[in-house]
Amino acid sequence: MLTIAFTDGSIRPWDDAEAKKIFWHSSAHLMAEALEALYPGVKFGVGPAVETGFYYDVDLGETQITESDLKAIEEKMIELAKAKETFERTEVSKADAMKYFEQKGDPYKCELIADLEDGTITFYKNGNFTDLCRGPHIKHTDDIKAVKLTSIAGAYWKGDEHRQQLTRIYGVTFPKKSMLEEYLVLLEEAKKRDHRKLGKEMELFTFSSRVGLGLPLWLPRGSQMRYTLEQFLRKKQAELGYLQVVTPHIGSKDLYVTSGHYAKYGKDSFQPIHTPQEGEEYMLKPMNCPHHCEIFRSSPRSYKDLPLRFAEFGTVYRYEQSGELHGLTRVRGFTQDDAHLFCRPDQLKEEFCKVIDLILYVFKTLKMTEFSAQISLRHQTDHSKYIGTEENWEKAENAIIEAAKEKNLPTVVEYDEAAFYGPKLDFMVKDALGRQWQLGTIQVDYNLPERFQLEYIDADGSKQRPVMIHRAPFGSIERFTAVVLEHTAGHLPVWLAPDQVKVLPVSEKYADYAEKVCSLLKNSDIRASIDARNETLGKRIREISLLRVPILVIVGEKEQADGTVSIRREGVDQGSMTIEKFIEYINSAIAEELS
């Protein structure tokens, strides 16, 4: 087993998530040292580890780095790594830290230091480079054997579009050259599976600068896929007693002030819409939960009515920085498969476990079999950014921990990852390339019922507060679609494919028979269409392959004479069968996929 030694004295296996994080953060320092050697006077922002490597935000002044410059930086990093430089930690007073970076002429580090408390500041030095850093790091740079700088992007300092735009350089490193080679193979496969590329080839969605950045336009085939996903979940939710609701795309600003969302996320939302005639303020809906609280309040509730499960495919709007937008995974308008469950305290664990079952059902159906559950709790000591009482937080956190244990979920605990109103259980799913995505989430909330003064009449006639569960198995339709496309490389299961069957007559002589076949399939609720263009059969098949239609039906003289169809599924010939048998074949395939 490959292990890495760290400056805190620990030795960890490379496969350990924290070990990789420290390794890649150390690599960011190594890249910074290389940049300083190659570009004297460069100024540095932040250089954290990310899920698949690291980046550093740098200010190069008038100098522009391009993709062609990355090779020289990589070579310099390897040269420095071979020198076996150690990472040396030094505790520094705030005054001395500020003086060091002022003399160096690095304003971004000075700004970071200004927000730190004296007595908590440390420097790490490797070779000729010194950085403001908490650490820990790898013991020495020689553990870094392979380097690949992957891309360049722009990033505003502290994510503020009114501040300086820095150059963000992404990279990844490994303790073995063979690991980089394997990674590069996966990277090429990831490019082929990029949902933005697939979305264009499969004619699923597009974006328009005239409509606005981060606002996807769903094309007919993508709309069908989206509709199918919604119907899949609606059907299951109906079986589980969910009640469908619909809420507006806007809401009074006062609604989000009451919920606490405005104070927490007001800057990340689209700013209020003013109505001069009435003097009112409205906002594009940034979340659905306050609306559902008002639906609960719309009628008197008894303990016998609970649990109440309100579900909505609700579209919400959040102002993401333009530099952070990315296909369907980071957008400004998206639809959540949202639901809010209102229950008695004694019903909480049972309801939470049922939601876990629902999320696992979704993952199983989409063949997302590798996942873990992250128990997202408050910061261990600093509770200033969370609302609610200590008692309610402890009850909510214990409920999640107990439910996860009862369902035998593989879990990790992450502190300072809770929502501001309650702890969460976040599901981290690995796709076919081993990449991790945060998808389904469940949250326990004692606080919004308090803020909205939600009540039910208990058996003894007293007024009691319900407990609220927030849940979204998909997370959002947009992000979930992106993950499914990349997981399957666009080869969707038959039940989900926008076109389940494409009928191809060998020539126009058999177009009428193709129409008959297509009509019979549609009458059996099979999504089918015809491609009878005046092109060769081979060309049509090649072009349809970009749409990833799972089943092709080819009809010619023999099929017309025999009343049959010739089947090709995912590029493999399945032989001929009658139309009736073919309909049974498709329905059987769908039933198996959904079982």
Short mmCIF file of N, CA and C in Angstrom, two decimals, residues 225-300:
data_model
loop_
_atom_site.label_atom_id
_atom_site.label_comp_id
_atom_site.label_asym_id
_atom_site.label_seq_id
_atom_site.Cartn_x
_atom_site.Cartn_y
_atom_site.Cartn_z
N MET A 225 -36.86 13.99 -21.87
CA MET A 225 -36.06 13.33 -20.83
C MET A 225 -36.40 13.90 -19.46
N ARG A 226 -36.51 15.21 -19.39
CA ARG A 226 -36.84 15.88 -18.13
C ARG A 226 -38.24 15.45 -17.65
N TYR A 227 -39.20 15.43 -18.57
CA TYR A 227 -40.56 15.02 -18.23
C TYR A 227 -40.59 13.58 -17.72
N THR A 228 -39.81 12.71 -18.36
CA THR A 228 -39.77 11.31 -17.94
C THR A 228 -39.20 11.17 -16.53
N LEU A 229 -38.15 11.91 -16.23
CA LEU A 229 -37.58 11.89 -14.87
C LEU A 229 -38.62 12.36 -13.85
N GLU A 230 -39.34 13.44 -14.19
CA GLU A 230 -40.34 13.96 -13.27
C GLU A 230 -41.45 12.93 -13.04
N GLN A 231 -41.93 12.32 -14.12
CA GLN A 231 -43.02 11.35 -13.99
C GLN A 231 -42.57 10.13 -13.19
N PHE A 232 -41.33 9.72 -13.37
CA PHE A 232 -40.76 8.60 -12.61
C PHE A 232 -40.85 8.88 -11.11
N LEU A 233 -40.45 10.09 -10.72
CA LEU A 233 -40.47 10.42 -9.30
C LEU A 233 -41.87 10.72 -8.80
N ARG A 234 -42.68 11.38 -9.62
CA ARG A 234 -44.07 11.67 -9.21
C ARG A 234 -44.82 10.37 -8.88
N LYS A 235 -44.64 9.36 -9.73
CA LYS A 235 -45.33 8.09 -9.52
C LYS A 235 -44.93 7.47 -8.19
N LYS A 236 -43.62 7.46 -7.91
CA LYS A 236 -43.15 6.87 -6.66
C LYS A 236 -43.62 7.67 -5.46
N GLN A 237 -43.60 9.00 -5.60
CA GLN A 237 -44.04 9.85 -4.50
C GLN A 237 -45.52 9.66 -4.21
N ALA A 238 -46.33 9.47 -5.26
CA ALA A 238 -47.77 9.24 -5.06
C ALA A 238 -47.98 7.96 -4.25
N GLU A 239 -47.19 6.94 -4.55
CA GLU A 239 -47.29 5.68 -3.79
C GLU A 239 -46.95 5.89 -2.32
N LEU A 240 -46.09 6.87 -2.04
CA LEU A 240 -45.61 7.11 -0.67
C LEU A 240 -46.42 8.18 0.06
N GLY A 241 -47.50 8.66 -0.56
CA GLY A 241 -48.38 9.59 0.14
C GLY A 241 -48.01 11.05 0.03
N TYR A 242 -47.20 11.41 -0.95
CA TYR A 242 -46.86 12.82 -1.15
C TYR A 242 -48.03 13.54 -1.83
N LEU A 243 -48.21 14.80 -1.50
CA LEU A 243 -49.24 15.65 -2.09
C LEU A 243 -48.56 16.70 -2.96
N GLN A 244 -48.97 16.78 -4.22
CA GLN A 244 -48.33 17.71 -5.14
C GLN A 244 -48.86 19.13 -4.92
N VAL A 245 -47.96 20.11 -4.87
CA VAL A 245 -48.34 21.51 -4.75
C VAL A 245 -47.60 22.31 -5.82
N VAL A 246 -48.07 23.53 -6.05
CA VAL A 246 -47.43 24.43 -7.01
C VAL A 246 -47.35 25.81 -6.36
N THR A 247 -46.18 26.44 -6.43
CA THR A 247 -46.01 27.77 -5.86
C THR A 247 -45.45 28.72 -6.92
N PRO A 248 -45.61 30.04 -6.73
CA PRO A 248 -45.20 31.01 -7.75
C PRO A 248 -43.69 31.08 -7.93
N HIS A 249 -43.29 31.70 -9.03
CA HIS A 249 -41.86 31.88 -9.31
C HIS A 249 -41.29 33.09 -8.57
N ILE A 250 -42.14 33.89 -7.96
CA ILE A 250 -41.69 35.03 -7.18
C ILE A 250 -42.37 34.99 -5.82
N GLY A 251 -41.83 35.75 -4.89
CA GLY A 251 -42.41 35.85 -3.56
C GLY A 251 -42.03 37.17 -2.94
N SER A 252 -42.83 37.60 -1.99
CA SER A 252 -42.52 38.84 -1.28
C SER A 252 -41.18 38.73 -0.58
N LYS A 253 -40.43 39.80 -0.59
CA LYS A 253 -39.15 39.82 0.13
C LYS A 253 -39.35 39.47 1.59
N ASP A 254 -40.48 39.90 2.17
CA ASP A 254 -40.77 39.64 3.59
C ASP A 254 -40.80 38.14 3.88
N LEU A 255 -41.22 37.33 2.91
CA LEU A 255 -41.27 35.88 3.10
C LEU A 255 -39.88 35.33 3.41
N TYR A 256 -38.88 35.81 2.66
CA TYR A 256 -37.52 35.30 2.82
C TYR A 256 -36.78 35.97 3.98
N VAL A 257 -37.26 37.15 4.38
CA VAL A 257 -36.75 37.75 5.61
C VAL A 257 -37.21 36.92 6.80
N THR A 258 -38.49 36.52 6.79
CA THR A 258 -39.04 35.69 7.86
C THR A 258 -38.29 34.36 7.98
N SER A 259 -38.01 33.73 6.84
CA SER A 259 -37.36 32.42 6.86
C SER A 259 -35.89 32.50 7.26
N GLY A 260 -35.30 33.69 7.11
CA GLY A 260 -33.86 33.84 7.39
C GLY A 260 -33.00 33.70 6.15
N HIS A 261 -33.62 33.31 5.02
CA HIS A 261 -32.84 33.12 3.80
C HIS A 261 -32.30 34.44 3.27
N TYR A 262 -33.06 35.52 3.42
CA TYR A 262 -32.59 36.80 2.87
C TYR A 262 -31.33 37.27 3.58
N ALA A 263 -31.33 37.16 4.92
CA ALA A 263 -30.15 37.58 5.68
C ALA A 263 -28.95 36.72 5.32
N LYS A 264 -29.19 35.43 5.04
CA LYS A 264 -28.09 34.49 4.79
C LYS A 264 -27.62 34.54 3.34
N TYR A 265 -28.59 34.60 2.40
CA TYR A 265 -28.24 34.45 0.99
C TYR A 265 -28.68 35.61 0.12
N GLY A 266 -29.06 36.74 0.73
CA GLY A 266 -29.56 37.86 -0.05
C GLY A 266 -28.62 38.32 -1.14
N LYS A 267 -27.31 38.31 -0.84
CA LYS A 267 -26.32 38.75 -1.83
C LYS A 267 -26.19 37.78 -2.99
N ASP A 268 -26.55 36.51 -2.76
CA ASP A 268 -26.43 35.49 -3.80
C ASP A 268 -27.73 35.33 -4.59
N SER A 269 -28.73 36.13 -4.25
CA SER A 269 -30.01 36.06 -4.94
C SER A 269 -30.12 37.20 -5.94
N PHE A 270 -31.05 37.08 -6.90
CA PHE A 270 -31.36 38.21 -7.74
C PHE A 270 -32.02 39.27 -6.86
N GLN A 271 -31.67 40.50 -7.07
CA GLN A 271 -32.11 41.55 -6.17
C GLN A 271 -33.60 41.83 -6.30
N PRO A 272 -34.20 42.41 -5.25
CA PRO A 272 -35.66 42.57 -5.21
C PRO A 272 -36.22 43.35 -6.39
N ILE A 273 -37.44 42.97 -6.77
CA ILE A 273 -38.19 43.66 -7.81
C ILE A 273 -39.12 44.64 -7.10
N HIS A 274 -39.03 45.91 -7.43
CA HIS A 274 -39.83 46.94 -6.75
C HIS A 274 -41.09 47.24 -7.57
N THR A 275 -42.20 47.41 -6.90
CA THR A 275 -43.45 47.80 -7.55
C THR A 275 -43.80 49.21 -7.08
N PRO A 276 -43.43 50.24 -7.86
CA PRO A 276 -43.62 51.64 -7.43
C PRO A 276 -45.07 51.97 -7.08
N GLN A 277 -46.02 51.33 -7.82
CA GLN A 277 -47.42 51.66 -7.59
C GLN A 277 -47.88 51.27 -6.19
N GLU A 278 -47.43 50.10 -5.72
CA GLU A 278 -47.88 49.58 -4.42
C GLU A 278 -46.81 49.69 -3.34
N GLY A 279 -45.59 50.00 -3.73
CA GLY A 279 -44.51 50.08 -2.75
C GLY A 279 -44.10 48.74 -2.19
N GLU A 280 -44.27 47.66 -2.99
CA GLU A 280 -43.94 46.32 -2.53
C GLU A 280 -42.60 45.88 -3.11
N GLU A 281 -42.02 44.86 -2.49
CA GLU A 281 -40.78 44.27 -2.98
C GLU A 281 -40.97 42.77 -3.15
N TYR A 282 -40.62 42.28 -4.32
CA TYR A 282 -40.70 40.85 -4.61
C TYR A 282 -39.32 40.35 -5.03
N MET A 283 -39.15 39.04 -4.91
CA MET A 283 -37.90 38.43 -5.33
C MET A 283 -38.19 37.22 -6.20
N LEU A 284 -37.31 36.98 -7.19
CA LEU A 284 -37.36 35.70 -7.87
C LEU A 284 -37.12 34.62 -6.81
N LYS A 285 -37.92 33.59 -6.83
CA LYS A 285 -37.90 32.58 -5.76
C LYS A 285 -36.54 31.90 -5.67
N PRO A 286 -35.77 32.08 -4.57
CA PRO A 286 -34.48 31.40 -4.44
C PRO A 286 -34.60 30.01 -3.82
N MET A 287 -35.73 29.69 -3.19
CA MET A 287 -35.96 28.37 -2.60
C MET A 287 -37.46 28.19 -2.38
N ASN A 288 -37.89 26.94 -2.24
CA ASN A 288 -39.31 26.61 -2.16
C ASN A 288 -39.84 26.49 -0.73
N CYS A 289 -38.95 26.23 0.24
CA CYS A 289 -39.43 25.87 1.58
C CYS A 289 -40.29 26.93 2.25
N PRO A 290 -40.01 28.25 2.14
CA PRO A 290 -40.91 29.19 2.79
C PRO A 290 -42.32 29.15 2.23
N HIS A 291 -42.46 28.91 0.93
CA HIS A 291 -43.78 28.81 0.30
C HIS A 291 -44.54 27.61 0.87
N HIS A 292 -43.83 26.50 1.07
CA HIS A 292 -44.49 25.31 1.60
C HIS A 292 -44.89 25.49 3.05
N CYS A 293 -44.13 26.29 3.78
CA CYS A 293 -44.53 26.62 5.17
C CYS A 293 -45.86 27.36 5.16
N GLU A 294 -46.02 28.27 4.21
CA GLU A 294 -47.27 29.03 4.13
C GLU A 294 -48.44 28.13 3.73
N ILE A 295 -48.17 27.11 2.89
CA ILE A 295 -49.23 26.16 2.55
C ILE A 295 -49.65 25.39 3.80
N PHE A 296 -48.70 24.99 4.63
CA PHE A 296 -49.04 24.31 5.88
C PHE A 296 -49.90 25.21 6.76
N ARG A 297 -49.59 26.50 6.78
CA ARG A 297 -50.33 27.44 7.64
C ARG A 297 -51.71 27.76 7.11
N SER A 298 -52.00 27.37 5.87
CA SER A 298 -53.25 27.79 5.22
C SER A 298 -54.49 27.17 5.84
N SER A 299 -54.32 26.08 6.62
CA SER A 299 -55.46 25.40 7.24
C SER A 299 -55.06 24.94 8.64
N PRO A 300 -56.02 24.83 9.55
CA PRO A 300 -55.72 24.24 10.87
C PRO A 300 -55.28 22.80 10.69
#
